[in-house]
Each structure stands twice: as C-alpha cells, then as structure tokens.
Amino acid sequence: MRDQSITIQLTEEKNVKPAPSTLEFGRTFTDHMFLMDYTEGQGWHDARIVPYGPLSLDPASMVLHYGQTVFEGLKAYVTKDGVAQLFRPTKNIERLNRSNSRICIPEIDEEFALKAVRKLVEVDQDWIPNQLGTSLYIRPFVISTEPYLGVAASEMYTFAIILSPVGPYYKEGIDPVKIAVEDTYVRAVVGGTGEAKTGGNYAASLKAQEKIEDQGFAQVLWLDGVERNYIEEVGSMNVFFNIDDTIITPQLSGSILDGVTRNSVITLLKDWDIKVEERKISMDELYDAYKRGSLKEAFGTGTAAVISPIGQLTWKQEDLVLNNHETGPIAKRLYDTLTRIQYGEEEDRFDWIVPVE
Ligand code: COI
C-alpha cells in the first residue's frame, strides 16, 4: 500500500435521521462514504472520506458487464454508555480478501481496510441507532471500473464503504420465519463462486426468491447442485438444526458462505458444552428426524439477520412445522448472548469487539 492516509471532506448538508423504531434494512444511508481506487502498476491509492453521493462510472466499466464485484456486511453498535463498537470486523475483512482472490480482484491491506471502516464509522458515529435490534450496517464493496469490453480481470477498481442504520432484516423481526426448500434452482456448486461474497451469487438467487415471496415464505433453503438433497444454506444465512440435542450445520464445502455469525454460534455452542457437528446433512435425514419427532428446532444465522428462528420448512408440498412455530431455546439463548455481547451488555470473553475509536 503506497498511501496510508485518508483525506476527509465533510458534508455541509446533513441527511435527516429516521426514528430508530421506523428503520428497515438497508434503505437509509449516512452522510459520508469511503472511497479508494486501484490502478494497475500504482496499486490502491487516493483513500478518502467524502460526502455520500452517486458514483460516476464509465458505461463500459467492467463491473456493469461481467459482474466482477465483491461485498461484505458487518455492524457497528452503540453501548448504553454511548461507546461505538464493531463486531469481529477483521473476520469480514479477511473474507473480503478471500472473495477478492476468487474473482481476481487485487488484495486490500487488511489493517488499512479496518482503519478505513473505523474512521468512517467514527465520522458518522451519530448515525448509530441506539435501540435494541437496531445497528449501523457497514457495507464495504469493490467494483471493477476499467472501461473495457474484453472478458478479463479489470486493471482498475474502486473500494467503497457505505453505512446504513438498520432495523430487523425480516419483517418478522426475531419471530420464526417460514422457509421453502428449493428443488428447481441451485445457488452454487463446488468449484463455483458460492463461498465468495460476490454479486452474481445473489443475482442467481432472485428467481427462486421471487417464486415463494407471495406465498408467505421469507427465504428459500438451498440444496446442493449435484444431488439436490444436501442442505447448503438459507437465502442470505447459514443454517443450523437441533436433532436430538446435537446442533448440526452444513460443513464448509466450498459452495456455501463461511459466515461470521456461523463461526460465532459454533464457538458459543462449544463453550456451552452443547454438541455441534459441521457435516453434510441431507433433506432425507432432516425429514426422517422430523417424522421421528427428533427435529427440535432450526435457525438461520447471518450478520443482517443475526439469529432467525425457522418455524416452518416446506418441502415437496409438505409443511414441516418446527417447535410449534415458536422460537426454540437454543436460538433464543444464542440471540440473547450475541446481542448482549454486541451491545456491550455481556463480557466479551472471545475478543470479538473492536472499539471504533
Ligand atoms: C449479511 O448478513 O450481511 C448478508 O450478507 C446478507 C445480505 C445479502 C443482506
């Protein structure tokens, strides 16, 4: 990295902040954003915090044609003493570079990226909402900007960070959601880009989502692309099942996302001496467990959704009702513990919290 300094240009026009109780996910943005450019031969340069606003792009910018882009999602919280803090930001920055590497985007210095996140959040600190269940969602992303129509890795990029004060990801809040098992479309296959956080994976998921949205389902559960039987992940979350008090989550196979909340949940469960297994799990196994009465609860995990209990799974026209559509005890304990750590109400025994300043 040649340029380690960040120039700051503050806005003169502040946006109006919505009341925390009215916040949705990802609709409102703060006053500033971080930008930094990359040019082949020069590396990353011109790190700057500027007023939030439109980006100017050449219509031939490669991202618009071939989708060479990656993103991350992490959150800042404010404690009841007014201290702003981040949850495991280095995990997201490491994953940003793994995603970059998968689609040939040059690596970003991880310490510098953390510095950029902290500085931007510090500048817009008064945007962190302080109501339980709300937070400041941080969206770092990289786009390829070289104006060129040949299919190749771009020689120019922009790394940007924007901030959005958010409420719950689902309209259900932390109440159980209904999930449809998707057996026509697949999200990713081993060897593809499933474990990278790149826009194309999300574009590929829209068709299935569209199919089920007006039937009262929040998201789909993705199955593997080969046998259409092994469970991968749920929409924008990793997924966990409680079968006879063992918590099972699909292993990181190369086609699913290595979630930061997933990792935190596994750490907490092990710390509580609850048996956790990361392994292949099929719909057939899950269905058998359900029929035996052994499938006690299921929940999704993700930065945006935190812990999202699953009250119903619909597979081949059959509704599998879980825990009587109620939040199960493990999902509740995980949600409470994670959010208490994030809001500074419980000791951070795992060194997950990084102060903004
Ligand atoms: C997140 O949990 O941060 C995600 O990546 C979900 C996002 C696609 C809304």
Coordinates of C-alpha atoms in Angstrom, one line a residue, residues 189-311:
V189 CA -21.8 -25.6 -6.9
V190 CA -18.5 -26.7 -5.5
G191 CA -15.8 -25.2 -7.7
G192 CA -18.0 -22.1 -8.5
T193 CA -18.2 -18.9 -6.5
G194 CA -20.5 -20.0 -3.7
E195 CA -18.1 -19.2 -0.9
A196 CA -17.2 -15.8 -2.3
K197 CA -19.5 -12.8 -1.4
T198 CA -19.9 -11.7 -5.0
G199 CA -23.0 -10.1 -6.5
G200 CA -23.6 -12.8 -9.1
N201 CA -24.5 -15.3 -6.3
Y202 CA -27.2 -13.0 -5.2
A203 CA -28.5 -12.3 -8.7
A204 CA -28.7 -16.1 -9.2
S205 CA -30.8 -16.4 -6.1
L206 CA -33.6 -13.9 -7.1
K207 CA -35.7 -16.2 -9.3
A208 CA -36.2 -18.7 -6.5
Q209 CA -36.9 -15.9 -4.0
E210 CA -39.5 -14.4 -6.4
K211 CA -41.3 -17.7 -6.7
I212 CA -42.0 -18.0 -3.0
E213 CA -42.3 -14.5 -1.7
D214 CA -46.1 -14.1 -2.2
Q215 CA -46.7 -17.4 -0.6
G216 CA -45.7 -16.1 2.8
F217 CA -42.1 -17.5 2.8
A218 CA -39.2 -15.3 3.9
Q219 CA -36.5 -17.2 2.0
V220 CA -35.6 -20.5 0.4
L221 CA -33.4 -23.3 1.6
W222 CA -30.8 -24.1 -1.0
L223 CA -29.8 -27.7 -1.7
D224 CA -26.6 -28.9 -3.3
G225 CA -26.4 -28.6 -7.1
V226 CA -25.5 -32.2 -7.8
E227 CA -27.8 -34.5 -5.8
R228 CA -30.3 -31.8 -4.8
N229 CA -30.5 -33.4 -1.4
Y230 CA -27.7 -32.0 0.8
I231 CA -28.5 -28.8 2.6
E232 CA -26.4 -25.8 1.8
E233 CA -27.7 -22.5 3.3
V234 CA -30.9 -20.4 3.6
G235 CA -31.2 -17.3 1.4
S236 CA -28.7 -14.9 2.9
M237 CA -28.0 -17.0 6.0
N238 CA -26.2 -20.1 7.2
V239 CA -28.5 -22.7 8.8
F240 CA -28.4 -24.9 11.9
F241 CA -30.7 -27.8 13.0
N242 CA -31.2 -29.2 16.5
I243 CA -31.6 -33.0 16.1
D244 CA -31.9 -34.8 19.5
D245 CA -29.9 -32.0 21.1
T246 CA -27.0 -32.2 18.7
I247 CA -26.7 -29.0 16.7
I248 CA -25.9 -29.7 13.1
T249 CA -24.8 -27.2 10.4
P250 CA -23.6 -28.0 6.8
Q251 CA -19.8 -28.2 6.6
L252 CA -18.0 -25.5 4.6
S253 CA -17.9 -27.4 1.3
G254 CA -16.7 -24.7 -1.0
S255 CA -20.2 -23.7 -2.2
I256 CA -21.5 -22.1 1.0
L257 CA -20.6 -18.9 2.7
D258 CA -18.2 -19.0 5.7
G259 CA -20.4 -16.8 7.9
V260 CA -19.0 -14.8 10.7
T261 CA -22.2 -15.3 12.8
R262 CA -22.0 -19.0 11.9
N263 CA -18.5 -19.1 13.3
S264 CA -19.6 -17.2 16.4
V265 CA -22.5 -19.6 17.0
I266 CA -20.3 -22.6 16.8
T267 CA -17.9 -21.0 19.3
L268 CA -20.7 -20.2 21.7
L269 CA -22.3 -23.7 21.5
K270 CA -18.9 -25.4 22.1
D271 CA -18.3 -23.1 25.0
W272 CA -21.7 -24.1 26.5
D273 CA -20.8 -27.8 26.1
I274 CA -23.6 -28.3 23.5
K275 CA -22.7 -30.9 20.9
V276 CA -22.1 -29.3 17.4
E277 CA -21.4 -31.1 14.2
E278 CA -20.3 -29.5 10.9
R279 CA -21.1 -32.1 8.4
K280 CA -23.1 -33.0 5.3
I281 CA -26.8 -33.2 6.1
S282 CA -29.4 -34.2 3.6
M283 CA -33.1 -33.4 3.3
D284 CA -33.8 -37.1 3.7
E285 CA -32.1 -37.2 7.1
L286 CA -33.8 -34.0 8.2
Y287 CA -37.2 -35.3 7.1
D288 CA -36.6 -38.6 9.0
A289 CA -35.7 -36.7 12.1
Y290 CA -38.8 -34.6 11.8
K291 CA -41.0 -37.7 11.4
R292 CA -39.4 -39.3 14.5
G293 CA -40.0 -36.1 16.5
S294 CA -36.3 -35.5 16.8
L295 CA -36.0 -32.3 14.9
K296 CA -36.4 -29.9 17.8
E297 CA -35.5 -26.5 16.2
A298 CA -33.9 -24.8 13.2
F299 CA -32.5 -21.4 12.8
G300 CA -30.5 -19.2 10.3
T301 CA -27.5 -17.1 11.2
G302 CA -26.1 -14.0 9.4
T303 CA -24.9 -10.5 10.1
A304 CA -28.0 -8.9 8.7
A305 CA -30.5 -11.3 10.4
V306 CA -28.4 -12.3 13.5
I307 CA -30.3 -15.4 14.5
S308 CA -33.5 -16.1 12.7
P309 CA -35.6 -19.0 14.1
I310 CA -37.3 -21.2 11.4
G311 CA -40.9 -22.0 12.3

